[in-house]
PDB file of C-alpha atoms in Angstrom:
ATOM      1  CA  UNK A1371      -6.746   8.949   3.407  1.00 65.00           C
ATOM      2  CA  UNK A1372     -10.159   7.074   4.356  1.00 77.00           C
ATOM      3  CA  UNK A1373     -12.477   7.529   1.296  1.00 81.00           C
ATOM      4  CA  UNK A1374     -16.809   7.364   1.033  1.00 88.00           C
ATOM      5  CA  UNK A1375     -17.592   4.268   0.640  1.00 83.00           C
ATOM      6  CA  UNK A1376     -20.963   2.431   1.055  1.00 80.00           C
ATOM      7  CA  UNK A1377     -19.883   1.812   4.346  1.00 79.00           C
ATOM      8  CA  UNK A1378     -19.321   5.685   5.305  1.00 86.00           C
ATOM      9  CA  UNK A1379     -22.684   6.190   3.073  1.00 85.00           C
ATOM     10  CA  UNK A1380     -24.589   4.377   5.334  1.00 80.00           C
ATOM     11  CA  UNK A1381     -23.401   6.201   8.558  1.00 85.00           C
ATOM     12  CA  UNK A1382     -24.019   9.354   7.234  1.00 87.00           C
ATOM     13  CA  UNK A1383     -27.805   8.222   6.508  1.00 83.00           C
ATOM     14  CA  UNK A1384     -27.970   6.564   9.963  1.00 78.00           C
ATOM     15  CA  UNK A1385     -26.442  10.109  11.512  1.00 77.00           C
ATOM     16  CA  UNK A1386     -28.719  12.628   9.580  1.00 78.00           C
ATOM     17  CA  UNK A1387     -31.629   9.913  10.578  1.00 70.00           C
ATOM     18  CA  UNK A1388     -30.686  10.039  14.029  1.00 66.00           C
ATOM     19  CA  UNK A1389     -31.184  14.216  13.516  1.00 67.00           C
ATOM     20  CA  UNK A1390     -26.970  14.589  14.089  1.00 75.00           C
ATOM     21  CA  UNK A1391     -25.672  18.354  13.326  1.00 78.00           C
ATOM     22  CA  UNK A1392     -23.853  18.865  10.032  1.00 81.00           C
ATOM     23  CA  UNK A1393     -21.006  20.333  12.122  1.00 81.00           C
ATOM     24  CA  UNK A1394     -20.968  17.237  14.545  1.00 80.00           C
ATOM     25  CA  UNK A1395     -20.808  15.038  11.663  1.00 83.00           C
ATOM     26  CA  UNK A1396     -18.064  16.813   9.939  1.00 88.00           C
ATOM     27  CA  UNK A1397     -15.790  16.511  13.335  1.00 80.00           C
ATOM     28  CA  UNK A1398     -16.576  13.045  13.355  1.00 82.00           C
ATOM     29  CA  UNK A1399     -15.494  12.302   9.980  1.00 85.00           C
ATOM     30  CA  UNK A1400     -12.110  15.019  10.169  1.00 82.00           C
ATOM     31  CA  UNK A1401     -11.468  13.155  13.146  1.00 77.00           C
ATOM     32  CA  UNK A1402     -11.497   9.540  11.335  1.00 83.00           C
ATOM     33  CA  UNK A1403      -8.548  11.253   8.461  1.00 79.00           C
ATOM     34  CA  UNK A1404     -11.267  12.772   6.269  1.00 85.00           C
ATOM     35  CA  UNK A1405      -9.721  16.345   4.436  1.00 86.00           C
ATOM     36  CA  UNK A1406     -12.164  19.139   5.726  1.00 85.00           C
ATOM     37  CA  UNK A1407     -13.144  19.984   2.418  1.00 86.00           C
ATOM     38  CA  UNK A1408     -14.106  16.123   2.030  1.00 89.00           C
ATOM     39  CA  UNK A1409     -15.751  15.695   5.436  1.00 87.00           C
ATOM     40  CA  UNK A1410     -18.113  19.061   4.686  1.00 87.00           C
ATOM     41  CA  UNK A1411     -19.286  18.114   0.857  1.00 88.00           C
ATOM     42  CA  UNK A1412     -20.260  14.525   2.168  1.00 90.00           C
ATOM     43  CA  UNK A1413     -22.441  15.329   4.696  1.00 89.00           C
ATOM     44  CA  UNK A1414     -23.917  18.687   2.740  1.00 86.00           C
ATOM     45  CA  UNK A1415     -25.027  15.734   0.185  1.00 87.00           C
ATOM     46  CA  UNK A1416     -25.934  13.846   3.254  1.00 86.00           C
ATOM     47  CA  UNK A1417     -28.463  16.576   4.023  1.00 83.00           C
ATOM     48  CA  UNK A1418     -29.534  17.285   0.635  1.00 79.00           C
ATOM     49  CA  UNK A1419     -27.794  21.101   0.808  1.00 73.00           C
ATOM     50  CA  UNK A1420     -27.287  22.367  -2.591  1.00 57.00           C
ATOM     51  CA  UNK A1421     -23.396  23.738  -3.519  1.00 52.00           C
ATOM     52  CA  UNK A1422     -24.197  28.045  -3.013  1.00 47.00           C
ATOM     53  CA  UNK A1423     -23.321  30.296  -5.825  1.00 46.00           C
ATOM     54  CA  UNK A1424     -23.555  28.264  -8.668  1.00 41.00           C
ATOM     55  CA  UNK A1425     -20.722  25.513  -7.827  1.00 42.00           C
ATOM     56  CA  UNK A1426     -20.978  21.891  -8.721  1.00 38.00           C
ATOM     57  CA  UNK A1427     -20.045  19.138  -6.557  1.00 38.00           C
ATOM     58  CA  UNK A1428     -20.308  15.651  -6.831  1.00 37.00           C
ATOM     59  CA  UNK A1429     -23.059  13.689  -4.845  1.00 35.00           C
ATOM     60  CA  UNK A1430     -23.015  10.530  -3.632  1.00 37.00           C
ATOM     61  CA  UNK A1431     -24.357   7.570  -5.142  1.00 39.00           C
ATOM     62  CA  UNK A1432     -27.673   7.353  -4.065  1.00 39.00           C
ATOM     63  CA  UNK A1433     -28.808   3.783  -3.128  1.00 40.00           C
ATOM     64  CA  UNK A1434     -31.546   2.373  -0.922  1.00 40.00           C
ATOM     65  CA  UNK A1435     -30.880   2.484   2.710  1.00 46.00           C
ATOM     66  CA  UNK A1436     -30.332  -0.398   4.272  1.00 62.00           C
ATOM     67  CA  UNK A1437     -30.180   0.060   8.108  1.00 89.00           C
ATOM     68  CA  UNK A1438     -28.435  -2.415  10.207  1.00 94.00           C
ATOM     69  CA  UNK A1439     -30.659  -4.965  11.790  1.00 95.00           C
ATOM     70  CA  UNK A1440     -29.494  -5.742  15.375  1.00 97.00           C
ATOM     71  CA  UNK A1441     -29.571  -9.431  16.145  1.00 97.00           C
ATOM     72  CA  UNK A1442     -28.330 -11.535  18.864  1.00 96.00           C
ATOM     73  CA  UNK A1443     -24.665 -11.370  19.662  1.00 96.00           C
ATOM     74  CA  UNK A1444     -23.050 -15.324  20.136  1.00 97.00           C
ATOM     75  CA  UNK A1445     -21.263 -13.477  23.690  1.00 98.00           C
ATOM     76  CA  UNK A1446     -23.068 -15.850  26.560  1.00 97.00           C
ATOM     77  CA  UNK A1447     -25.630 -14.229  28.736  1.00 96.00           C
ATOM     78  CA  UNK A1448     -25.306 -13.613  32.556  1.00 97.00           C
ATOM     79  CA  UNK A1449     -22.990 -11.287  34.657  1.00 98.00           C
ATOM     80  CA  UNK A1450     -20.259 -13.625  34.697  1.00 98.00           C
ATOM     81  CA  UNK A1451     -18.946 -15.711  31.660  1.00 98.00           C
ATOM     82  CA  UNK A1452     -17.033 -19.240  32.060  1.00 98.00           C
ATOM     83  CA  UNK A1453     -14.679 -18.370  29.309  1.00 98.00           C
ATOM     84  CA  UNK A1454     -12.441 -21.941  28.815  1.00 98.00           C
ATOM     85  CA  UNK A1455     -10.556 -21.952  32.092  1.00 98.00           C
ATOM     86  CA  UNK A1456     -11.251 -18.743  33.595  1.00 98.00           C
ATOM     87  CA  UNK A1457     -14.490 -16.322  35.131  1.00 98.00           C
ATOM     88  CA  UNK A1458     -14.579 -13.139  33.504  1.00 98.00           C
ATOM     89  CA  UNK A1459     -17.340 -10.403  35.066  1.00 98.00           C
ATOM     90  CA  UNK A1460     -19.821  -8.258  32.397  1.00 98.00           C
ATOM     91  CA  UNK A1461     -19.221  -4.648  33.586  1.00 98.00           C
ATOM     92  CA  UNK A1462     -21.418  -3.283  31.059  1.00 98.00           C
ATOM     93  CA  UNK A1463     -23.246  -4.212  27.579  1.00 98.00           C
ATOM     94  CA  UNK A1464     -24.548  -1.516  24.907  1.00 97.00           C
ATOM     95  CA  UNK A1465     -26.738  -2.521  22.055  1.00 96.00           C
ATOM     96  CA  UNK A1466     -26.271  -0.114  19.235  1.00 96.00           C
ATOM     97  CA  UNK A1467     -23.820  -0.656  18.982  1.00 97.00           C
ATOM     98  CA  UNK A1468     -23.168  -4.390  19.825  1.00 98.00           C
ATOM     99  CA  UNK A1469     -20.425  -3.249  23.026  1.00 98.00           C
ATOM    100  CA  UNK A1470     -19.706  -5.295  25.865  1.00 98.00           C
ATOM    101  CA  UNK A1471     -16.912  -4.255  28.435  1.00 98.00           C
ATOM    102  CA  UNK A1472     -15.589  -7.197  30.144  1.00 98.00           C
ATOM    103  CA  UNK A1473     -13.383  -7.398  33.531  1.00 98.00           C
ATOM    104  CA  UNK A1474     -10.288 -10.451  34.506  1.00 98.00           C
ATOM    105  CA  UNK A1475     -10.057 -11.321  31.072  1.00 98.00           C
ATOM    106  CA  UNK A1476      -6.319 -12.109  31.863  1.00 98.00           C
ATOM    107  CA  UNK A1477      -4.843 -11.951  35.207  1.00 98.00           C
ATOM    108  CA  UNK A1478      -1.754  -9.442  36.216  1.00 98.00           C
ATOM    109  CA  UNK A1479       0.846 -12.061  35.659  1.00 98.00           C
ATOM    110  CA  UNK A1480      -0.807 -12.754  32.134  1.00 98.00           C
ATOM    111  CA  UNK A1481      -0.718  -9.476  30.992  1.00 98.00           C
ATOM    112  CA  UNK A1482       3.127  -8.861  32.659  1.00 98.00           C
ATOM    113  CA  UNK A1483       4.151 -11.735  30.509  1.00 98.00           C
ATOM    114  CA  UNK A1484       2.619 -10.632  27.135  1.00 98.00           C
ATOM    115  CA  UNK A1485       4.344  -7.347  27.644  1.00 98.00           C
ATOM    116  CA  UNK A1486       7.551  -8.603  28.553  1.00 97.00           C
ATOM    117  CA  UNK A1487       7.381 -11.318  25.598  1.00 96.00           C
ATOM    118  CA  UNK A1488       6.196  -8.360  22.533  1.00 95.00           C
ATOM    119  CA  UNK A1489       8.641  -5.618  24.128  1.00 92.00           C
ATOM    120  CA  UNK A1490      11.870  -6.128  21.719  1.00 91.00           C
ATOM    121  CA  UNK A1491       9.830  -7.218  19.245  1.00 90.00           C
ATOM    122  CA  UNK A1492       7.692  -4.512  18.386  1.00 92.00           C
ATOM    123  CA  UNK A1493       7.577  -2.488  14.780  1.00 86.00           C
ATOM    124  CA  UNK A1494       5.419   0.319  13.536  1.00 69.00           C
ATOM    125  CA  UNK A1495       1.963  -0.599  13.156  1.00 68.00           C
ATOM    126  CA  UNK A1496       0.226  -0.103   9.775  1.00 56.00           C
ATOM    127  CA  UNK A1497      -2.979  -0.095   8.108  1.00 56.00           C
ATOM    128  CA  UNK A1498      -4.945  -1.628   5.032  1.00 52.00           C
ATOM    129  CA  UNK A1499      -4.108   0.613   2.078  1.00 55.00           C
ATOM    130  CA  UNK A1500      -8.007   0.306   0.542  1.00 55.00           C
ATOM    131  CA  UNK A1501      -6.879   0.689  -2.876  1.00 56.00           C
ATOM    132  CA  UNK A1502      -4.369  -2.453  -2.955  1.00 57.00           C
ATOM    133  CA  UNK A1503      -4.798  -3.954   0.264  1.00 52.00           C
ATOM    134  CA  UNK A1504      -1.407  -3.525   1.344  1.00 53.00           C
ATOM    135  CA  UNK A1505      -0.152  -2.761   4.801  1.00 52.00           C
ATOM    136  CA  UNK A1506       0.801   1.030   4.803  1.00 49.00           C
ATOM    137  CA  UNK A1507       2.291   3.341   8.054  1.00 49.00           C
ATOM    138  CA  UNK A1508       0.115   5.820   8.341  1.00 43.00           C
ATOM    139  CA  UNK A1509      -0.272   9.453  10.875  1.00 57.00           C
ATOM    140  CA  UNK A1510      -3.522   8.192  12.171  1.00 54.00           C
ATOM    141  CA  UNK A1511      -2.057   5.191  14.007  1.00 53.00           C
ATOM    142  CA  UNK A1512       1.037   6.210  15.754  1.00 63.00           C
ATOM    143  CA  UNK A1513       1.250   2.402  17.124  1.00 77.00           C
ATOM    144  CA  UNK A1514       4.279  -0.335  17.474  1.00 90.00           C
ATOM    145  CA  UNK A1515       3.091  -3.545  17.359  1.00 92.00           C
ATOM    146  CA  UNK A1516       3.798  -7.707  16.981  1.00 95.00           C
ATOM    147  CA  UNK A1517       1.815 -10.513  15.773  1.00 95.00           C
ATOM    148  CA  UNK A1518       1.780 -14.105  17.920  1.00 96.00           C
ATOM    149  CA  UNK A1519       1.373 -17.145  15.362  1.00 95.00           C
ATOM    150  CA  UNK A1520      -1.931 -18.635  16.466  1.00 95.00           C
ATOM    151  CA  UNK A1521      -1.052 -21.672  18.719  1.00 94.00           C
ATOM    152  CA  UNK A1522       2.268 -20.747  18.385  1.00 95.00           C
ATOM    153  CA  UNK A1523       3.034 -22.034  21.643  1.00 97.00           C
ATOM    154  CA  UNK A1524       1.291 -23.457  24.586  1.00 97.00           C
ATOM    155  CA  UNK A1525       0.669 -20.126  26.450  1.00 98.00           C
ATOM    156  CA  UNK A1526      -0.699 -18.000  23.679  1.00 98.00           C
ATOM    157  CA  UNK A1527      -2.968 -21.170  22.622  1.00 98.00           C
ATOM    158  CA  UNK A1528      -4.676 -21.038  26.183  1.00 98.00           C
ATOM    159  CA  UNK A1529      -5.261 -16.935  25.498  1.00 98.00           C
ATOM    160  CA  UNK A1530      -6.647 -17.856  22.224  1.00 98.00           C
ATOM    161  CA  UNK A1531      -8.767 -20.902  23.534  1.00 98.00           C
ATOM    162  CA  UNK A1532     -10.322 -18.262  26.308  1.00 98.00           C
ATOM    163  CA  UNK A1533     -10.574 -15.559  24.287  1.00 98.00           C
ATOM    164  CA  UNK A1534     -12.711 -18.151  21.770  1.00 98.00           C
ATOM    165  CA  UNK A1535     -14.966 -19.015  23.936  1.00 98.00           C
ATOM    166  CA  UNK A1536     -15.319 -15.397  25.444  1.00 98.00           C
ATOM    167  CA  UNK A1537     -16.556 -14.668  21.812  1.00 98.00           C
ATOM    168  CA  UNK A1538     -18.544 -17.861  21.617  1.00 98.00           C
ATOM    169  CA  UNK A1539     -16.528 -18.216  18.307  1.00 98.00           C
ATOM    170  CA  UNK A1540     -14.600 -20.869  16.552  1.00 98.00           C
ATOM    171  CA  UNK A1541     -10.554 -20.692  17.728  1.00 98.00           C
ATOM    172  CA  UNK A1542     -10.278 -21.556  13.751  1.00 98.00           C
ATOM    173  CA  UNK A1543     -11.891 -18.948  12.509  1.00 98.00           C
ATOM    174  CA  UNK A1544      -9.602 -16.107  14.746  1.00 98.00           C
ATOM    175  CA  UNK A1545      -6.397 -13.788  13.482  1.00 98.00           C
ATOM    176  CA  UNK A1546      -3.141 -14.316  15.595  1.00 97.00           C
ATOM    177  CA  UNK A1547      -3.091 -11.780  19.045  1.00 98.00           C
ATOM    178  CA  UNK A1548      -1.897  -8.669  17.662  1.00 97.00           C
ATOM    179  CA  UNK A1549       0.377  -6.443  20.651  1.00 97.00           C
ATOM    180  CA  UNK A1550       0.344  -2.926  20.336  1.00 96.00           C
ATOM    181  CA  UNK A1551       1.530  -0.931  22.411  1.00 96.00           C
ATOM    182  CA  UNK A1552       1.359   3.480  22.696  1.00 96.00           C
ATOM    183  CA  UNK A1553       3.989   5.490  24.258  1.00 95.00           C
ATOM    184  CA  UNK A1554       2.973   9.510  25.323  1.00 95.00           C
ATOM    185  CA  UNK A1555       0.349  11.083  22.989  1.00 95.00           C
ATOM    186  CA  UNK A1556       0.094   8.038  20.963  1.00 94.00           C
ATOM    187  CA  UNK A1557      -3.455   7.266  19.399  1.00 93.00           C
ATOM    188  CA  UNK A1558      -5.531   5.632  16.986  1.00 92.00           C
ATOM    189  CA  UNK A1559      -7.745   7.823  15.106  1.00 91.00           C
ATOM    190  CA  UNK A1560     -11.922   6.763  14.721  1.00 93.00           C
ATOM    191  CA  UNK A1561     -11.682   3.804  11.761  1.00 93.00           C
ATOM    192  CA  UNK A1562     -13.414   0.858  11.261  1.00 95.00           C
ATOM    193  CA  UNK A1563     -12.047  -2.517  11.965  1.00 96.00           C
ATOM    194  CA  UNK A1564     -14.377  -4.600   8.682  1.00 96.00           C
ATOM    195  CA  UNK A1565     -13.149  -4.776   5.485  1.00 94.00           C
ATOM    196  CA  UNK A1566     -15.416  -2.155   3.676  1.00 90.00           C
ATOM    197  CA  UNK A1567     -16.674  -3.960   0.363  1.00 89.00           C
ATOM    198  CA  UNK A1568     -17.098  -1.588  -2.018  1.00 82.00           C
ATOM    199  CA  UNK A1569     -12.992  -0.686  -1.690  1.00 84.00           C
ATOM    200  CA  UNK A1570     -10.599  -3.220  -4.229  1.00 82.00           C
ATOM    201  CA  UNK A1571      -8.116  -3.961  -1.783  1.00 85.00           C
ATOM    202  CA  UNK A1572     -10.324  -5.323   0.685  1.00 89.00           C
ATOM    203  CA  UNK A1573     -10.694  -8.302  -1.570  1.00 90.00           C
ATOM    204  CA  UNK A1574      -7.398  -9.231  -0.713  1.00 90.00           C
ATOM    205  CA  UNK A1575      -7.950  -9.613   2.714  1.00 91.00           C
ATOM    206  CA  UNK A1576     -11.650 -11.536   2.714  1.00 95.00           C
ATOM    207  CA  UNK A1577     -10.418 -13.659   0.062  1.00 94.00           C
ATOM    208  CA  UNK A1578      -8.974 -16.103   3.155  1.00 94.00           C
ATOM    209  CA  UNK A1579     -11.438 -16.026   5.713  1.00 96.00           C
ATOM    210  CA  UNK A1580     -14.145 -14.023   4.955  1.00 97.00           C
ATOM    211  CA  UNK A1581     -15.430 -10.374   6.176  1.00 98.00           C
ATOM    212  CA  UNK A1582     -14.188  -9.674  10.257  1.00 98.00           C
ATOM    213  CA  UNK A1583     -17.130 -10.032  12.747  1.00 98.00           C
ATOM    214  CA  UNK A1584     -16.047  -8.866  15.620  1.00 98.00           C
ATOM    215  CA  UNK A1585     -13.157  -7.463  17.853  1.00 98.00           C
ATOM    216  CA  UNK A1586     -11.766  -7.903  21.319  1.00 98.00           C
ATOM    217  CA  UNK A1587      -9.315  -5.342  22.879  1.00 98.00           C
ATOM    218  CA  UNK A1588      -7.721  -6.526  25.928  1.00 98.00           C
ATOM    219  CA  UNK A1589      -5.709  -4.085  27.903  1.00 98.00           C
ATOM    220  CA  UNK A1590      -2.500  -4.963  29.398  1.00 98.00           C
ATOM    221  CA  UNK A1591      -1.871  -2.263  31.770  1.00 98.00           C
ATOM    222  CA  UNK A1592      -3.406   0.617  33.699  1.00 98.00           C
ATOM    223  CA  UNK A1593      -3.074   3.803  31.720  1.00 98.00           C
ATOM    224  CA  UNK A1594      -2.595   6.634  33.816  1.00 96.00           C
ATOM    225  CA  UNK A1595      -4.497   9.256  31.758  1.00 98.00           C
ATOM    226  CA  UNK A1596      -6.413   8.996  28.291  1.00 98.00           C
ATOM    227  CA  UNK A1597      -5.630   5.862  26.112  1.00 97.00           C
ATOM    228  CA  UNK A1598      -9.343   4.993  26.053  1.00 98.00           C
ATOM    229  CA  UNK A1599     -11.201   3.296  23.385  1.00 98.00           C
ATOM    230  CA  UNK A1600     -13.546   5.515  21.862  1.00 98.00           C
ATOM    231  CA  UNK A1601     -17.483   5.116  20.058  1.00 97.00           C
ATOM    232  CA  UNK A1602     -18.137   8.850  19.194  1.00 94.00           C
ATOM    233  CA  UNK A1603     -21.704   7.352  17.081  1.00 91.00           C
ATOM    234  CA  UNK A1604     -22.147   6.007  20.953  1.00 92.00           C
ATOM    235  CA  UNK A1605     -20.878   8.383  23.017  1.00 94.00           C
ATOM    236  CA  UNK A1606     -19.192   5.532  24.766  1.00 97.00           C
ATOM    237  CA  UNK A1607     -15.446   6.027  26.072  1.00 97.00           C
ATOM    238  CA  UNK A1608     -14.077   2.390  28.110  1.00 98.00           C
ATOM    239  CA  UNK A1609     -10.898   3.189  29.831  1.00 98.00           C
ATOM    240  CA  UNK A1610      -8.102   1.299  29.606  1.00 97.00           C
ATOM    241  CA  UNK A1611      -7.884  -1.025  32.998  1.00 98.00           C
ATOM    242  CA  UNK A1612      -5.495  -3.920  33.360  1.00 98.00           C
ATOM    243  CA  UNK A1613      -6.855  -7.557  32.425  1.00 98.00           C
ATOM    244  CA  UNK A1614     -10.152  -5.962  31.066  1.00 98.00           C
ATOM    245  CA  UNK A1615     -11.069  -5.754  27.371  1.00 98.00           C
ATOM    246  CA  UNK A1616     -14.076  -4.362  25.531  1.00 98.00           C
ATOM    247  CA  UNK A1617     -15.913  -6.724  22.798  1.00 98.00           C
ATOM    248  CA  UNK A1618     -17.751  -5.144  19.435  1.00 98.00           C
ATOM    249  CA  UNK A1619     -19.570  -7.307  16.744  1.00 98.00           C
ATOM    250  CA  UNK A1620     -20.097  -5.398  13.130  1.00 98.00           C
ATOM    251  CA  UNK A1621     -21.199  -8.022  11.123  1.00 97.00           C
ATOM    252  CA  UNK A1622     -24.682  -9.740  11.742  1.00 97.00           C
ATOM    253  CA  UNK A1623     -26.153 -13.173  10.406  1.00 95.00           C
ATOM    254  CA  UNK A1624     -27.637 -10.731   7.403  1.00 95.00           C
ATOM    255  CA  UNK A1625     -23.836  -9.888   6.578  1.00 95.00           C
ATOM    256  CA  UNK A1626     -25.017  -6.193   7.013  1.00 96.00           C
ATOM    257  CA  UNK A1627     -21.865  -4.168   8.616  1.00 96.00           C
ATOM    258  CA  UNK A1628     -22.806  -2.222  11.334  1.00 96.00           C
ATOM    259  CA  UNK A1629     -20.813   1.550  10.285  1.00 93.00           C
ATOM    260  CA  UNK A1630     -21.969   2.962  14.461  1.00 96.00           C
ATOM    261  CA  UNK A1631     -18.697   0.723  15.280  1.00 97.00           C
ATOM    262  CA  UNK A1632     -16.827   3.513  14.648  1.00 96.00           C
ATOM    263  CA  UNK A1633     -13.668   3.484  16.910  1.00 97.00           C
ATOM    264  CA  UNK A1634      -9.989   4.636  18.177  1.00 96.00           C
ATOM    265  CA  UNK A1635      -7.841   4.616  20.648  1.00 97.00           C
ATOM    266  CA  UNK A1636      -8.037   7.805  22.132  1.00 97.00           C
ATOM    267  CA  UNK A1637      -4.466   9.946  22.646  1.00 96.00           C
ATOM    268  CA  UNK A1638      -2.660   8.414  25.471  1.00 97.00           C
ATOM    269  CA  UNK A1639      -1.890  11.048  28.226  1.00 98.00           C
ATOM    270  CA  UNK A1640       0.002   9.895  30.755  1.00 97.00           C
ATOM    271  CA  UNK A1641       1.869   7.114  30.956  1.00 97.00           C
ATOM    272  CA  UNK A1642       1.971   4.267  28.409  1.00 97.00           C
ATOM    273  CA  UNK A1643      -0.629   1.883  26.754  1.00 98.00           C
ATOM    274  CA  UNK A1644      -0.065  -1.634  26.118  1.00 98.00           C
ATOM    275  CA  UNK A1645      -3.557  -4.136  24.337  1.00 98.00           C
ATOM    276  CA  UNK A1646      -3.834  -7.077  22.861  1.00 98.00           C
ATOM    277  CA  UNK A1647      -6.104  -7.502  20.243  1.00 98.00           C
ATOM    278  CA  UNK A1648      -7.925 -10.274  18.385  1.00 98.00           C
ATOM    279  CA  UNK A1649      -9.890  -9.964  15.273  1.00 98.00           C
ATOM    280  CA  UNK A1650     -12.410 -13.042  14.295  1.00 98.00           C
ATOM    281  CA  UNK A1651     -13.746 -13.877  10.534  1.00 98.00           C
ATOM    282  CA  UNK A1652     -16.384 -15.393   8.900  1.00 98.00           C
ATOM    283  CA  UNK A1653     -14.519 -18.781   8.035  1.00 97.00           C
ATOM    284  CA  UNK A1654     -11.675 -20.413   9.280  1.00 97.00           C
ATOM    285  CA  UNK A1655      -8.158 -18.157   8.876  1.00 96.00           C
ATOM    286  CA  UNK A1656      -5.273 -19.426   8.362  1.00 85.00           C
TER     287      UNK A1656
END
C-alpha cells in the first residue's frame, strides 16, 4: 500500500495548483493503490477542507512548495536520432512532463528474439516494499518478468549501447533490461518509477547508484487492445506498437523529482503485452 510521502505531497500541491477536482484527484490516487478513505483525507488537507462534525484527522506536514523546474532533457534534438548503430524517428515529445515517444527503437527480429530468449524464464514481477526496500508481489502489478545481466552477452550489450545513447546517458550508469511481459487483463497500476526519499527502504536501493533519472519502455509486440502506458497528470496514453518505446526523465540537474511522471501500464485487453524496460541512475550501477 503506496503511502504520502513528500513525493505524493508535492503532486497534490501541483494538482490543487493546477485547479484539479477533489474527486479527480481522489481517482487518481485510488487508482495508484491508495485506500479510499486515504485517497479522500489527503487531498481534503490538500484543499484546506476542515474534517465536518467535529472529527479530527491528521494533516499533512506542511512544508514549502517546491515546484519542479523543467530543464533540458540530455535526449538529442531533431526528428530522427542516430542512436549507436541504428535511426530511430521522434513521433512525439511532451514537456510536463519530460515524454518523448520514439519509433524503430529495435527492429521485428530484435524484439522476436528478446521474447523468445525471456519466455521460459519469466517469474512474477514485484515491487519495492518502501518500508524495507525489499522486493514484494503485489495486486497492482500483475506482471512476469526477467532481468538480462548488463553486457551479459554480445546481443543484449548492443541493446544497451543503443538504448545509451538514445538516452544520451552513460551505459555505466544503466540497470540490466528488465522483460515483462502481460497476459489478458494484466496491468500495472499509476506508480512512480524514483525512489521516493522520504521512505527508509529507498535507501537501500540509492545507496549503489544513486536516485533513477529516467525510464525507457520499449515494446516488443503489437497489442491488440489496451496495454498502453498511461500519464493520467498528462492526459497522455502511448499505445503499445512493436519496436517503439516511450522515454520519461523525473529527476532534473536540481535533483528535484518530477511527481507529474505518474504512470502504468494500462489493463491489457486483447491479446498479450510483451516490453523491455531500462531504468538509468545517477552514478554508475553495478
Amino acid at each position: 500500500m503506496p503511502v504520502v510521502d513528500s513525493a505524493w505531497e508535492e503532486w497534490l500541491r501541483t494538482n490543487v495548483g493546477r485547479g484539479c477536482s477533489m474527486d479527480s484527484m481522489i481517482d487518481s490516487m485510488v487508482q495508484a493503490g491508495f485506500a479510499a478513505d486515504t485517497a479522500r483525507m489527503a487531498v481534503r488537507n490538500a484543499f484546506g477542507v476542515q474534517p465536518a462534525n467535529g472529527a479530527t484527522e491528521a494533516a499533512l506536514p506542511q512544508s514549502a512548495p517546491q515546484t519542479y523546474q523543467y530543464d533540458d532533457p540530455p535526449v538529442a534534438r531533431g526528428n530522427v536520432i542516430r542512436a549507436h548503430d541504428r535511426d530511430v524517428r521522434v513521433l512525439m515529445r511532451c514537456e510536463r512532463p519530460q515524454v518523448i515517444v520514439f519509433a524503430d527503437v529495435l527492429s521485428p527480429e530484435e524484439c522476436g528474439e528478446l521474447i523468445e530468449r525471456s519466455r521460459h524464464r519469466l517469474k512474477r514481477s514485484t515491487t519495492v516494499n518502501p518500508a524495507t526496500g525489499k522486493e514484494d508481489v503485489i495486486r497492482n502489478r500483475t506482471s512476469e518478468g526477467i532481468w538480462f545481466q548488463r553486457g551479459e552477452d554480445a546481443f543484449i550489450e548492443r541493446m544497451e549501447r543503443r538504448i545509451s545513447s538514445l538516452m544520451s546517458w552513460p551505459v555505466e550508469n544503466g540497470e540490466g533490461l528488465q522483460i515483462l511481459h502481460y497476459g489478458m487483463t494484466g496491468e500495472y497500476r499509476p506508480h512512480f518509477d524514483y525512489f521516493p526519499p522520504d521512505q527508509p527502504g529507498s535507501a537501500v536501493h540509492t545507496a549503489q547508484g544513486g536516485q533513477r533519472v529516467a525510464t525507457l519502455v520499449i515494446y516488443l509486440n503489437d497489442v491488440a487492445d489496451g496495454g498502453e502506458t498511461i500519464f493520467p497528470e498528462a492526459g497522455l496514453s502511448v499505445a503499445a506498437t512493436q519496436g517503439g518505446a516511450v522515454y520519461f526523465r523525473y529527476m532534473n540537474g536540481q535533483r528535484q523529482l518530477d511527481p507529474l511522471t505518474l504512470h502504468g501500464g494500462a489493463p491489457v485487453l486483447g491479446g498479450e503485452k510483451w516490453i523491455m524496460t531500462k531504468w538509468m541512475r545517477e552514478r554508475a550501477y553495478g
